[in-house]
PDB file of C-alpha atoms in Angstrom:
ATOM      1  CA  MET O   1     -56.466  17.203   8.092  1.00 57.00           C
ATOM      2  CA  GLY O   2     -56.000  16.204  11.801  1.00 60.00           C
ATOM      3  CA  THR O   3     -52.680  16.542  13.765  1.00 53.00           C
ATOM      4  CA  ARG O   4     -52.395  12.793  13.960  1.00 59.00           C
ATOM      5  CA  ARG O   5     -52.705  12.265  10.232  1.00 56.00           C
ATOM      6  CA  ARG O   6     -50.201  15.026   9.525  1.00 51.00           C
ATOM      7  CA  THR O   7     -47.760  13.512  12.064  1.00 50.00           C
ATOM      8  CA  ALA O   8     -48.270  10.066  10.370  1.00 49.00           C
ATOM      9  CA  LEU O   9     -47.628  11.533   6.907  1.00 49.00           C
ATOM     10  CA  TRP O  10     -44.433  13.297   8.093  1.00 53.00           C
ATOM     11  CA  ALA O  11     -43.237  10.182   9.774  1.00 54.00           C
ATOM     12  CA  ALA O  12     -43.919   8.147   6.584  1.00 56.00           C
ATOM     13  CA  ALA O  13     -42.104  10.700   4.478  1.00 55.00           C
ATOM     14  CA  ALA O  14     -39.055  10.858   6.869  1.00 55.00           C
ATOM     15  CA  ALA O  15     -38.883   7.070   6.805  1.00 58.00           C
ATOM     16  CA  ALA O  16     -39.063   6.852   2.993  1.00 56.00           C
ATOM     17  CA  CYS O  17     -36.334   9.577   2.750  1.00 50.00           C
ATOM     18  CA  TRP O  18     -34.072   8.298   5.524  1.00 49.00           C
ATOM     19  CA  PRO O  19     -32.135   5.812   3.303  1.00 51.00           C
ATOM     20  CA  LEU O  20     -31.319   8.663   0.864  1.00 51.00           C
ATOM     21  CA  VAL O  21     -30.049  10.927   3.625  1.00 48.00           C
ATOM     22  CA  SER O  22     -28.030   8.249   5.373  1.00 50.00           C
ATOM     23  CA  CYS O  23     -26.316   7.231   2.170  1.00 52.00           C
ATOM     24  CA  SER O  24     -24.685  10.686   1.921  1.00 60.00           C
ATOM     25  CA  ASN O  25     -22.323   9.522   4.708  1.00 73.00           C
ATOM     26  CA  ALA O  26     -21.456   6.281   2.895  1.00 82.00           C
ATOM     27  CA  CYS O  27     -17.988   5.473   1.865  1.00 83.00           C
ATOM     28  CA  PRO O  28     -17.145   5.288  -1.819  1.00 78.00           C
ATOM     29  CA  ALA O  29     -16.570   1.723  -3.089  1.00 66.00           C
ATOM     30  CA  ILE O  30     -13.123   2.266  -4.284  1.00 80.00           C
ATOM     31  CA  GLY O  31      -9.645   0.935  -3.547  1.00 84.00           C
ATOM     32  CA  TRP O  32      -6.353   2.674  -3.071  1.00 87.00           C
ATOM     33  CA  ILE O  33      -2.626   2.029  -3.275  1.00 87.00           C
ATOM     34  CA  ASN O  34      -0.219   2.423  -0.278  1.00 89.00           C
ATOM     35  CA  SER O  35       3.482   3.176  -0.948  1.00 88.00           C
ATOM     36  CA  VAL O  36       6.784   2.474   0.605  1.00 89.00           C
ATOM     37  CA  SER O  37      10.013   4.260  -0.593  1.00 89.00           C
ATOM     38  CA  ILE O  38      13.456   2.613  -0.102  1.00 92.00           C
ATOM     39  CA  GLU O  39      16.496   4.803  -0.428  1.00 92.00           C
ATOM     40  CA  VAL O  40      19.577   2.724  -1.195  1.00 93.00           C
ATOM     41  CA  GLU O  41      22.681   4.314   0.530  1.00 93.00           C
ATOM     42  CA  GLY O  42      26.140   3.421  -0.676  1.00 93.00           C
ATOM     43  CA  ASP O  43      26.821   1.468  -3.828  1.00 91.00           C
ATOM     44  CA  ALA O  44      23.271   1.675  -5.265  1.00 89.00           C
ATOM     45  CA  GLY O  45      24.605   0.750  -8.747  1.00 88.00           C
ATOM     46  CA  ALA O  46      25.488  -2.763  -7.375  1.00 91.00           C
ATOM     47  CA  VAL O  47      21.912  -3.607  -6.665  1.00 91.00           C
ATOM     48  CA  GLN O  48      20.343  -5.891  -9.213  1.00 89.00           C
ATOM     49  CA  ARG O  49      17.228  -6.788  -7.378  1.00 89.00           C
ATOM     50  CA  LEU O  50      15.343  -5.429  -4.327  1.00 91.00           C
ATOM     51  CA  GLU O  51      13.087  -7.594  -2.325  1.00 90.00           C
ATOM     52  CA  LEU O  52      10.251  -6.469  -0.061  1.00 91.00           C
ATOM     53  CA  CYS O  53       8.990  -9.012   2.460  1.00 91.00           C
ATOM     54  CA  ALA O  54       6.124  -8.957   4.871  1.00 88.00           C
ATOM     55  CA  ASP O  55       3.926 -11.447   6.624  1.00 85.00           C
ATOM     56  CA  GLY O  56       5.838 -14.420   5.293  1.00 83.00           C
ATOM     57  CA  SER O  57       5.465 -13.411   1.573  1.00 81.00           C
ATOM     58  CA  CYS O  58       7.914 -11.461  -0.705  1.00 84.00           C
ATOM     59  CA  SER O  59       7.993  -9.504  -3.893  1.00 80.00           C
ATOM     60  CA  THR O  60      11.080  -8.785  -5.803  1.00 79.00           C
ATOM     61  CA  ARG O  61      11.896  -6.506  -8.747  1.00 75.00           C
ATOM     62  CA  THR O  62      14.995  -6.200 -10.836  1.00 73.00           C
ATOM     63  CA  ALA O  63      16.815  -2.968 -11.532  1.00 72.00           C
ATOM     64  CA  ASP O  64      15.861  -3.050 -15.169  1.00 65.00           C
ATOM     65  CA  ALA O  65      12.076  -3.683 -14.522  1.00 52.00           C
ATOM     66  CA  LYS O  66      11.280  -0.818 -12.138  1.00 46.00           C
ATOM     67  CA  SER O  67       8.345   0.505 -14.054  1.00 40.00           C
ATOM     68  CA  GLY O  68       4.843  -0.802 -14.653  1.00 38.00           C
ATOM     69  CA  PHE O  69       2.017  -1.120 -12.224  1.00 39.00           C
ATOM     70  CA  THR O  70       0.505  -4.457 -10.971  1.00 36.00           C
ATOM     71  CA  PRO O  71      -1.587  -4.131  -7.859  1.00 37.00           C
ATOM     72  CA  VAL O  72      -2.597  -7.306  -6.090  1.00 34.00           C
ATOM     73  CA  ASP O  73      -4.696  -8.491  -3.108  1.00 35.00           C
ATOM     74  CA  PRO O  74      -3.022  -9.562  -0.968  1.00 37.00           C
ATOM     75  CA  PRO O  75      -0.198  -7.101  -1.428  1.00 41.00           C
ATOM     76  CA  PHE O  76       2.708  -9.600  -1.051  1.00 40.00           C
ATOM     77  CA  PRO O  77       2.498 -12.489  -3.581  1.00 36.00           C
ATOM     78  CA  SER O  78       4.680 -15.380  -2.974  1.00 34.00           C
ATOM     79  CA  ALA O  79       8.177 -14.943  -4.492  1.00 35.00           C
ATOM     80  CA  SER O  80      11.433 -16.809  -3.983  1.00 35.00           C
ATOM     81  CA  ALA O  81      14.923 -15.450  -4.087  1.00 35.00           C
ATOM     82  CA  ALA O  82      15.878 -18.251  -6.621  1.00 35.00           C
ATOM     83  CA  ASP O  83      13.199 -16.846  -9.051  1.00 39.00           C
ATOM     84  CA  PRO O  84      13.778 -13.281  -9.938  1.00 35.00           C
ATOM     85  CA  SER O  85      10.945 -13.239 -12.385  1.00 36.00           C
ATOM     86  CA  SER O  86       8.491 -13.649  -9.627  1.00 37.00           C
ATOM     87  CA  ASP O  87       7.966  -9.926  -9.335  1.00 37.00           C
ATOM     88  CA  ALA O  88       4.182  -9.671 -10.055  1.00 35.00           C
ATOM     89  CA  GLY O  89       1.946  -7.889  -7.600  1.00 41.00           C
ATOM     90  CA  VAL O  90       4.028  -5.189  -5.953  1.00 48.00           C
ATOM     91  CA  ASP O  91       5.300  -2.561  -8.284  1.00 49.00           C
ATOM     92  CA  ALA O  92       8.700  -1.090  -7.807  1.00 50.00           C
ATOM     93  CA  GLY O  93       9.608   2.197  -9.641  1.00 50.00           C
ATOM     94  CA  ALA O  94      12.365   4.668  -8.960  1.00 48.00           C
ATOM     95  CA  ALA O  95      12.435   8.463  -8.666  1.00 49.00           C
ATOM     96  CA  ASP O  96      16.148   8.204  -9.268  1.00 60.00           C
ATOM     97  CA  ALA O  97      18.832   5.431  -9.284  1.00 64.00           C
ATOM     98  CA  ASP O  98      18.993   5.341  -5.495  1.00 82.00           C
ATOM     99  CA  THR O  99      15.234   5.299  -4.686  1.00 85.00           C
ATOM    100  CA  TRP O 100      12.900   2.322  -5.102  1.00 87.00           C
ATOM    101  CA  GLU O 101       9.158   2.947  -4.784  1.00 83.00           C
ATOM    102  CA  PHE O 102       7.019  -0.054  -3.828  1.00 84.00           C
ATOM    103  CA  PHE O 103       3.251   0.256  -4.279  1.00 83.00           C
ATOM    104  CA  LEU O 104       1.127  -2.224  -2.211  1.00 81.00           C
ATOM    105  CA  ASP O 105      -2.526  -2.632  -2.927  1.00 78.00           C
ATOM    106  CA  MET O 106      -4.411  -1.697   0.201  1.00 83.00           C
ATOM    107  CA  GLY O 107      -1.987  -3.552   2.472  1.00 83.00           C
ATOM    108  CA  ALA O 108      -0.335  -1.783   5.306  1.00 90.00           C
ATOM    109  CA  PRO O 109       1.839  -4.252   7.173  1.00 93.00           C
ATOM    110  CA  ASP O 110       3.410  -3.302  10.443  1.00 94.00           C
ATOM    111  CA  SER O 111       6.908  -4.208   9.286  1.00 95.00           C
ATOM    112  CA  VAL O 112       8.909  -5.293   6.221  1.00 94.00           C
ATOM    113  CA  THR O 113      12.206  -6.911   5.532  1.00 95.00           C
ATOM    114  CA  VAL O 114      14.159  -5.448   2.622  1.00 95.00           C
ATOM    115  CA  ARG O 115      16.926  -7.344   0.777  1.00 95.00           C
ATOM    116  CA  ALA O 116      19.304  -5.897  -1.916  1.00 94.00           C
ATOM    117  CA  TRP O 117      20.738  -8.560  -4.195  1.00 92.00           C
ATOM    118  CA  ALA O 118      23.777  -8.381  -6.523  1.00 93.00           C
ATOM    119  CA  ALA O 119      23.734  -9.779 -10.037  1.00 90.00           C
ATOM    120  CA  SER O 120      25.819 -12.668  -8.705  1.00 92.00           C
ATOM    121  CA  GLY O 121      22.982 -13.577  -6.319  1.00 90.00           C
ATOM    122  CA  GLU O 122      24.886 -12.397  -3.236  1.00 94.00           C
ATOM    123  CA  ILE O 123      22.757 -10.619  -0.681  1.00 95.00           C
ATOM    124  CA  LEU O 124      24.315  -7.032  -0.328  1.00 96.00           C
ATOM    125  CA  ALA O 125      22.150  -5.874   2.455  1.00 96.00           C
ATOM    126  CA  GLU O 126      19.160  -7.140   4.541  1.00 97.00           C
ATOM    127  CA  GLN O 127      17.304  -5.128   7.102  1.00 97.00           C
ATOM    128  CA  ASP O 128      14.055  -5.212   9.028  1.00 97.00           C
ATOM    129  CA  PHE O 129      12.007  -2.004   9.252  1.00 97.00           C
ATOM    130  CA  PRO O 130       8.962  -1.155  11.323  1.00 97.00           C
ATOM    131  CA  LEU O 131       6.510   1.089   9.296  1.00 95.00           C
ATOM    132  CA  ASP O 132       4.933   4.220  10.446  1.00 94.00           C
ATOM    133  CA  TRP O 133       1.899   4.659   8.156  1.00 93.00           C
ATOM    134  CA  LYS O 134       0.467   8.100   7.654  1.00 93.00           C
ATOM    135  CA  ARG O 135      -2.745   8.698   5.622  1.00 91.00           C
ATOM    136  CA  VAL O 136      -2.171  10.820   2.486  1.00 90.00           C
ATOM    137  CA  GLY O 137      -5.650  10.726   1.179  1.00 88.00           C
ATOM    138  CA  GLY O 138      -9.207   9.576   1.972  1.00 87.00           C
ATOM    139  CA  SER O 139     -10.541   9.834   5.492  1.00 87.00           C
ATOM    140  CA  GLU O 140     -10.170   8.116   8.757  1.00 84.00           C
ATOM    141  CA  ARG O 141     -13.724   6.700   8.541  1.00 87.00           C
ATOM    142  CA  CYS O 142     -13.486   5.483   4.998  1.00 88.00           C
ATOM    143  CA  GLY O 143      -9.833   4.686   4.648  1.00 87.00           C
ATOM    144  CA  GLY O 144      -7.543   5.846   1.920  1.00 89.00           C
ATOM    145  CA  PRO O 145      -3.976   5.799   0.536  1.00 91.00           C
ATOM    146  CA  MET O 146      -1.143   5.757   3.044  1.00 91.00           C
ATOM    147  CA  SER O 147       2.605   6.160   2.899  1.00 92.00           C
ATOM    148  CA  THR O 148       5.594   5.658   5.179  1.00 93.00           C
ATOM    149  CA  PRO O 149       8.649   7.859   5.674  1.00 94.00           C
ATOM    150  CA  PRO O 150      11.466   6.669   3.284  1.00 93.00           C
ATOM    151  CA  LEU O 151      13.324   3.667   4.466  1.00 95.00           C
ATOM    152  CA  SER O 152      17.176   3.794   4.256  1.00 96.00           C
ATOM    153  CA  LEU O 153      18.966   0.544   3.194  1.00 96.00           C
ATOM    154  CA  ARG O 154      22.787   0.869   3.528  1.00 95.00           C
ATOM    155  CA  ILE O 155      24.804  -1.233   1.071  1.00 92.00           C
TER     156      ILE O 155
END
């Protein structure tokens, strides 16, 4: 077999195998969940609802419905302060009575507004927070779950 023919065969084999080799660097087709912890300081027992807002949309959860997981895309479904049942989309859980954990689909807003509501409908506290996202899984190239340092909301 001549040198040209051997070179042509190697080139053809390399071209046929290239898609298999290049796929080894592909990102997996999966999603992830980002999280934000809110630590309520002061009279945490007075908080009946906690509301997390970003980019013009809010999600709210009640103190007695902190468990369950409902990821959505986009991460902040429309919710209104007048409708406390509009809590689908962002899950809120608690590690303890003073900490609320919000899980956002793959969203990572630059900032959020957090509101704490009393059972009477009074706003106990409201504060804007810039978010400092840090990757806690995945890779820079492919993405992955991120979290922020805990936010402290004083009542």
